[in-house]
Coordinates of C-alpha atoms and ligand atoms in Angstrom, one line a residue:
M1 CA -44.5 185.7 -40.6
T2 CA -45.9 186.9 -44.1
V3 CA -46.1 184.5 -46.5
A4 CA -43.7 186.1 -49.0
A5 CA -41.0 185.7 -45.8
L6 CA -41.8 182.0 -45.8
E7 CA -41.6 181.2 -49.3
K8 CA -38.4 183.1 -49.3
I9 CA -36.7 180.8 -46.3
L10 CA -38.4 178.2 -48.4
E11 CA -36.9 179.0 -52.1
D12 CA -33.6 179.9 -49.9
R13 CA -33.4 176.3 -48.9
E14 CA -34.3 174.9 -52.5
G15 CA -37.1 172.9 -51.2
T16 CA -35.4 169.7 -50.8
A17 CA -36.1 167.2 -48.3
D18 CA -32.2 167.4 -46.8
Q19 CA -32.7 170.9 -45.6
L20 CA -35.8 170.2 -43.5
I21 CA -33.6 171.2 -40.0
E22 CA -31.5 174.1 -41.7
T23 CA -35.4 175.3 -42.3
L24 CA -37.0 174.9 -39.7
Q25 CA -34.1 176.9 -38.1
D26 CA -34.7 179.9 -40.4
I27 CA -38.1 179.9 -39.3
Q28 CA -37.6 179.8 -35.6
Q29 CA -35.0 182.2 -35.9
A30 CA -36.9 184.6 -38.0
D31 CA -40.6 184.1 -36.5
G32 CA -39.4 182.7 -33.1
Y33 CA -41.2 180.0 -33.1
I34 CA -42.6 177.8 -35.8
S35 CA -46.0 178.3 -36.4
E36 CA -49.2 175.1 -37.8
E37 CA -48.9 177.0 -40.9
S38 CA -45.3 176.7 -41.5
I39 CA -45.6 173.2 -40.6
T40 CA -48.0 172.8 -43.5
A41 CA -45.8 174.8 -45.8
V42 CA -42.7 172.9 -45.1
S43 CA -44.0 169.8 -45.8
D44 CA -45.6 170.7 -49.1
K45 CA -42.5 172.7 -50.3
L46 CA -40.1 170.2 -49.1
G47 CA -41.9 166.9 -49.9
V48 CA -41.6 165.5 -46.3
A49 CA -44.7 163.9 -44.3
L50 CA -46.6 166.1 -42.4
I51 CA -45.9 163.7 -39.6
E52 CA -42.1 163.8 -39.9
V53 CA -41.9 167.8 -40.0
Y54 CA -43.8 168.1 -36.7
R55 CA -41.4 165.3 -35.4
A56 CA -38.3 167.1 -36.3
A57 CA -40.0 170.3 -34.7
C58 CA -41.4 168.9 -31.7
F59 CA -37.9 166.6 -31.1
Y60 CA -35.1 169.7 -30.8
K61 CA -35.3 171.9 -27.6
A62 CA -34.0 174.9 -30.2
F63 CA -37.6 174.9 -32.0
S64 CA -40.6 175.9 -30.2
L65 CA -44.3 175.8 -31.5
T66 CA -45.9 178.4 -29.5
P67 CA -44.5 182.0 -29.4
R68 CA -41.4 182.8 -27.3
G69 CA -40.9 185.7 -25.6
R70 CA -37.7 188.4 -26.5
H71 CA -35.5 186.6 -24.4
L72 CA -34.8 183.0 -23.5
I73 CA -33.8 182.1 -20.0
T74 CA -32.9 178.3 -19.8
V75 CA -32.4 176.9 -16.5
C76 CA -30.3 174.1 -16.2
L77 CA -32.4 171.0 -13.6
G78 CA -30.0 168.3 -14.1
T79 CA -28.6 166.5 -10.8
A80 CA -25.6 168.4 -10.9
C81 CA -27.3 172.0 -10.9
H82 CA -30.0 170.7 -8.8
V83 CA -27.7 169.7 -5.7
R84 CA -25.6 173.0 -6.2
G85 CA -29.5 174.6 -5.4
A86 CA -30.5 174.8 -9.4
H87 CA -34.5 174.9 -7.7
R88 CA -33.2 178.6 -5.8
M89 CA -33.3 179.9 -10.0
I90 CA -36.9 178.8 -10.4
D91 CA -37.9 180.1 -7.2
E92 CA -36.5 183.8 -8.3
V93 CA -37.6 183.2 -12.0
I94 CA -41.4 182.9 -10.7
G95 CA -40.9 185.7 -8.3
Q96 CA -39.1 188.0 -10.6
L97 CA -41.4 187.1 -13.5
G98 CA -44.1 185.4 -12.3
I99 CA -44.2 182.5 -14.7
N100 CA -43.1 178.9 -14.6
P101 CA -40.8 177.0 -16.7
G102 CA -42.7 176.5 -20.4
E103 CA -44.0 179.9 -20.1
T104 CA -44.0 183.8 -21.9
T105 CA -44.5 187.1 -19.6
D106 CA -47.7 188.6 -20.8
D107 CA -45.7 191.4 -21.9
G108 CA -43.3 189.1 -24.3
L109 CA -40.5 190.1 -22.9
F110 CA -38.8 186.9 -21.5
T111 CA -39.5 183.2 -22.2
V112 CA -38.2 180.7 -19.4
E113 CA -37.7 177.0 -20.0
S114 CA -35.7 174.3 -17.8
V115 CA -33.6 171.6 -19.4
N116 CA -32.0 168.6 -17.7
C117 CA -28.5 169.5 -18.8
L118 CA -26.1 171.9 -20.4
G119 CA -23.0 169.7 -20.8
A120 CA -21.2 172.1 -18.0
C121 CA -22.0 170.4 -15.1
A122 CA -19.1 171.5 -12.8
L123 CA -19.8 175.0 -13.4
G124 CA -23.7 174.3 -11.9
P125 CA -25.7 175.7 -11.2
V126 CA -25.9 176.9 -15.0
V127 CA -28.7 179.6 -16.6
V128 CA -28.6 180.5 -20.2
L129 CA -29.6 183.8 -21.3
D130 CA -29.9 184.5 -25.0
D131 CA -27.4 182.0 -26.0
K132 CA -24.9 183.1 -23.0
Y133 CA -24.2 180.6 -20.3
H134 CA -24.0 182.0 -16.7
D135 CA -22.2 179.7 -14.6
H136 CA -22.2 179.2 -11.0
M137 CA -25.4 181.0 -10.6
T138 CA -27.2 182.6 -7.3
P139 CA -30.3 183.7 -6.8
S140 CA -29.1 187.5 -6.7
K141 CA -26.8 187.5 -10.2
L142 CA -29.8 185.7 -11.5
R143 CA -32.3 188.9 -10.7
K144 CA -29.5 191.1 -11.8
L145 CA -29.3 189.4 -15.2
I146 CA -33.6 190.0 -15.7
E147 CA -32.9 193.6 -14.7
S148 CA -30.4 194.1 -17.2
V149 CA -32.9 192.9 -19.7
R150 CA -35.5 194.6 -18.6
K151 CA -33.1 197.8 -18.7
Q152 CA -32.0 197.2 -22.5
E153 CA -35.4 197.1 -22.8
G154 CA -36.6 200.1 -21.3
K155 CA -38.6 198.3 -18.8
A156 CA -36.6 199.0 -15.9
Ligands
LIG1 S1 -26.7 169.7 -14.7 FE1 -26.4 171.5 -15.5 S2 -25.1 171.1 -17.0 FE2 -25.1 169.3 -16.3

């Protein structure tokens, strides 16, 4: 993110400490992650201790301290999804993309993450692609989802 873009976000949020989470959300949305420079700038501008900004950026799953791919695949590995075969979704991701949860493909197209529950246990296994929930997932449904993104991005 450019310095000007970051300053605009900080200005729009009026530079008050109670806007910390919203400010981090704006940065995450604009940049796809929260850089070290952004954390320092937020701390300076909002008058919030560096450790507090860092803690907030680490605490919430919505924030990432490393660049994410253009598309985020979140696989639920909670108990309800696990007993319905969520591990097969991870196997499919590894087979299709060659990455493990927490990693991003070399072309920057996908980041894969795992979580312990998405609050839709009765619908498991659940996979979220770019904020859209997909229930009762199977490896073949997941393969089709990945293929559709690749097509949409002209990388099929
Ligand atoms: S365990 Fe997967 S949604 Fe709750």
